[in-house]
């Protein structure tokens, strides 16, 4: 039975909470001490000719940003429809908890990112004078403390990929090897979405790091509430 014994739960929390938390804190501190945000943004900005040439480009703006958002919403709509049908279908009824978990974990992650964005007061890269804007650059944490920026932190679009880390945790619950496909999908899509936004000047790399961390730990939190210790229905 999945995660039913204390020893297995101990290993689970070590691998999914303590180690990821240490890695996240280490990278976040390293990014801050190494000024990674501005170092990488400077590189992108210079490569684009001292302007955000890809800000309104077809591939970054239309395909990855707009279409990517629609695809993520489409996946959520399919899961929502499956959850609704599960109240009518005996076959899908056994998966109702799983559908509900995916919606709450993924939807909740994205919603949490939106709430934090609305109160964090952190500007986008393109807002700063060194990148063609008007504001004087200050780091993320100074902006949060002084409430001196706009509403660009954490990275909202990247959450359209990272929110689907819920697929990985569902795979853990089912003890299925396809959890690695779910993990690869979420990380891959989140990375593409995040890099695209950085190339547009919409975010710094730390914005995406925080989005990844929030989505991971929120999915883990919902996993604890809904799936940890539960036994999956038999096929």
CSV table of C-alpha atoms in Angstrom, one decimal, residues 41-194:
chain,number,residue,atom,x,y,z
A,41,UNK,CA,18.8,39.6,-18.1
A,42,UNK,CA,21.8,41.7,-19.2
A,43,UNK,CA,22.8,38.8,-21.5
A,44,UNK,CA,19.4,38.5,-23.0
A,45,UNK,CA,19.0,42.2,-23.4
A,46,UNK,CA,22.4,42.5,-25.1
A,47,UNK,CA,21.7,39.5,-27.4
A,48,UNK,CA,18.4,41.2,-28.5
A,49,UNK,CA,20.3,44.4,-29.5
A,50,UNK,CA,19.8,46.5,-26.4
A,51,UNK,CA,16.0,46.2,-26.6
A,52,UNK,CA,13.4,43.5,-25.9
A,53,UNK,CA,13.1,42.5,-29.6
A,54,UNK,CA,11.1,39.4,-28.7
A,55,UNK,CA,8.6,41.2,-26.5
A,56,UNK,CA,5.9,41.1,-29.2
A,57,UNK,CA,7.4,38.4,-31.4
A,58,UNK,CA,5.1,35.8,-32.8
A,59,UNK,CA,6.8,32.8,-31.1
A,60,UNK,CA,7.1,34.3,-27.6
A,61,UNK,CA,4.0,36.4,-27.4
A,62,UNK,CA,1.4,34.6,-29.6
A,63,UNK,CA,2.5,30.9,-29.5
A,64,UNK,CA,4.2,30.5,-26.1
A,65,UNK,CA,2.4,33.2,-24.1
A,66,UNK,CA,-1.1,33.3,-25.4
A,67,UNK,CA,-1.6,29.8,-26.9
A,68,UNK,CA,0.4,28.2,-24.0
A,69,UNK,CA,-2.0,29.8,-21.5
A,70,UNK,CA,-5.0,28.4,-23.5
A,71,UNK,CA,-3.5,24.9,-23.6
A,72,UNK,CA,-3.0,24.9,-19.8
A,73,UNK,CA,-6.6,26.0,-19.3
A,74,UNK,CA,-7.8,23.4,-21.8
A,75,UNK,CA,-6.1,20.6,-19.7
A,76,UNK,CA,-7.8,22.0,-16.6
A,77,UNK,CA,-11.2,22.0,-18.4
A,78,UNK,CA,-10.8,18.4,-19.4
A,79,UNK,CA,-10.1,17.4,-15.8
A,80,UNK,CA,-13.0,19.5,-14.6
A,81,UNK,CA,-15.3,17.8,-17.1
A,82,UNK,CA,-14.0,14.3,-16.0
A,83,UNK,CA,-14.7,15.3,-12.4
A,84,UNK,CA,-18.3,16.3,-13.3
A,85,UNK,CA,-18.9,13.2,-15.3
A,86,UNK,CA,-17.6,11.1,-12.4
A,87,UNK,CA,-20.8,11.9,-10.6
A,88,UNK,CA,-22.7,10.1,-13.4
A,89,UNK,CA,-20.3,7.4,-14.5
A,90,UNK,CA,-19.6,4.4,-12.3
A,91,UNK,CA,-16.3,3.9,-14.1
A,92,UNK,CA,-15.0,7.4,-13.5
A,93,UNK,CA,-16.4,7.5,-9.9
A,94,UNK,CA,-13.4,5.6,-8.6
A,95,UNK,CA,-11.1,8.4,-9.9
A,96,UNK,CA,-13.0,11.3,-8.4
A,97,UNK,CA,-10.5,11.9,-5.7
A,98,UNK,CA,-7.7,12.0,-8.2
A,99,UNK,CA,-9.5,14.5,-10.5
A,100,UNK,CA,-10.3,16.7,-7.5
A,101,UNK,CA,-6.7,16.6,-6.4
A,102,UNK,CA,-5.4,17.7,-9.8
A,103,UNK,CA,-7.8,20.6,-10.0
A,104,UNK,CA,-7.2,21.8,-6.5
A,105,UNK,CA,-3.4,21.4,-6.7
A,106,UNK,CA,-2.9,22.9,-10.1
A,107,UNK,CA,-5.7,25.5,-9.9
A,108,UNK,CA,-4.7,26.4,-6.4
A,109,UNK,CA,-1.1,26.8,-7.3
A,110,UNK,CA,-1.9,29.2,-10.1
A,111,UNK,CA,-4.4,31.1,-7.9
A,112,UNK,CA,-1.8,31.5,-5.2
A,113,UNK,CA,0.7,32.8,-7.6
A,114,UNK,CA,-1.9,35.4,-8.8
A,115,UNK,CA,-2.6,36.5,-5.2
A,116,UNK,CA,1.1,36.9,-4.4
A,117,UNK,CA,1.6,38.8,-7.6
A,118,UNK,CA,-1.1,41.2,-6.7
A,119,UNK,CA,0.5,42.1,-3.3
A,120,UNK,CA,4.2,41.6,-3.9
A,121,UNK,CA,4.9,44.9,-5.7
A,122,UNK,CA,7.9,43.7,-7.7
A,123,UNK,CA,8.5,45.1,-11.2
A,124,UNK,CA,9.2,43.3,-14.5
A,125,UNK,CA,12.6,43.5,-16.1
A,126,UNK,CA,11.3,45.9,-18.8
A,127,UNK,CA,10.3,48.4,-16.1
A,128,UNK,CA,13.9,49.2,-15.2
A,129,UNK,CA,16.0,51.9,-16.8
A,130,UNK,CA,18.8,49.5,-17.5
A,131,UNK,CA,16.4,47.6,-19.7
A,132,UNK,CA,14.6,50.4,-21.4
A,133,UNK,CA,12.2,51.4,-18.7
A,134,UNK,CA,12.1,54.3,-16.2
A,135,UNK,CA,12.5,52.7,-12.8
A,136,UNK,CA,15.8,52.5,-10.9
A,137,UNK,CA,16.7,48.8,-10.4
A,138,UNK,CA,16.4,47.3,-7.0
A,139,UNK,CA,16.4,43.6,-6.1
A,140,UNK,CA,13.2,41.6,-5.5
A,141,UNK,CA,13.4,41.5,-1.7
A,142,UNK,CA,14.0,45.3,-1.5
A,143,UNK,CA,11.0,45.9,-3.7
A,144,UNK,CA,8.8,43.6,-1.5
A,145,UNK,CA,9.9,45.4,1.7
A,146,UNK,CA,9.5,48.9,0.3
A,147,UNK,CA,6.4,48.0,-1.8
A,148,UNK,CA,8.1,50.0,-4.6
A,149,UNK,CA,7.4,47.9,-7.7
A,150,UNK,CA,4.6,46.7,-9.9
A,151,UNK,CA,3.0,43.3,-10.0
A,152,UNK,CA,5.4,40.9,-11.8
A,153,UNK,CA,6.4,38.5,-9.0
A,154,UNK,CA,6.3,35.5,-9.0
A,155,UNK,CA,6.1,34.5,-12.6
A,156,UNK,CA,2.4,33.9,-13.5
A,157,UNK,CA,2.8,32.4,-17.0
A,158,UNK,CA,5.4,29.9,-15.8
A,159,UNK,CA,2.8,28.6,-13.3
A,160,UNK,CA,0.8,27.4,-16.3
A,161,UNK,CA,3.5,24.7,-16.6
A,162,UNK,CA,4.8,24.2,-13.0
A,163,UNK,CA,1.3,23.9,-11.6
A,164,UNK,CA,1.1,20.6,-13.4
A,165,UNK,CA,3.6,19.2,-10.9
A,166,UNK,CA,0.4,17.8,-9.5
A,167,UNK,CA,0.7,15.1,-12.2
A,168,UNK,CA,3.9,13.9,-10.6
A,169,UNK,CA,2.4,13.7,-7.1
A,170,UNK,CA,-0.6,11.9,-8.5
A,171,UNK,CA,1.8,9.4,-10.0
A,172,UNK,CA,3.5,9.0,-6.6
A,173,UNK,CA,0.0,8.3,-5.1
A,174,UNK,CA,-0.7,5.7,-7.8
A,175,UNK,CA,2.9,4.3,-7.4
A,176,UNK,CA,3.2,4.6,-11.2
A,177,UNK,CA,6.3,5.1,-13.2
A,178,UNK,CA,4.5,7.6,-15.3
A,179,UNK,CA,5.0,10.1,-12.5
A,180,UNK,CA,8.3,10.8,-14.2
A,181,UNK,CA,6.5,11.8,-17.4
A,182,UNK,CA,4.3,14.1,-15.3
A,183,UNK,CA,7.4,15.6,-13.7
A,184,UNK,CA,9.1,16.1,-17.0
A,185,UNK,CA,6.0,17.6,-18.6
A,186,UNK,CA,5.5,20.1,-15.8
A,187,UNK,CA,9.2,21.1,-15.6
A,188,UNK,CA,9.6,21.2,-19.3
A,189,UNK,CA,6.6,23.4,-20.0
A,190,UNK,CA,7.3,25.6,-17.0
A,191,UNK,CA,10.9,26.1,-18.2
A,192,UNK,CA,9.8,27.0,-21.8
A,193,UNK,CA,7.1,29.4,-20.5
A,194,UNK,CA,9.6,31.0,-18.1
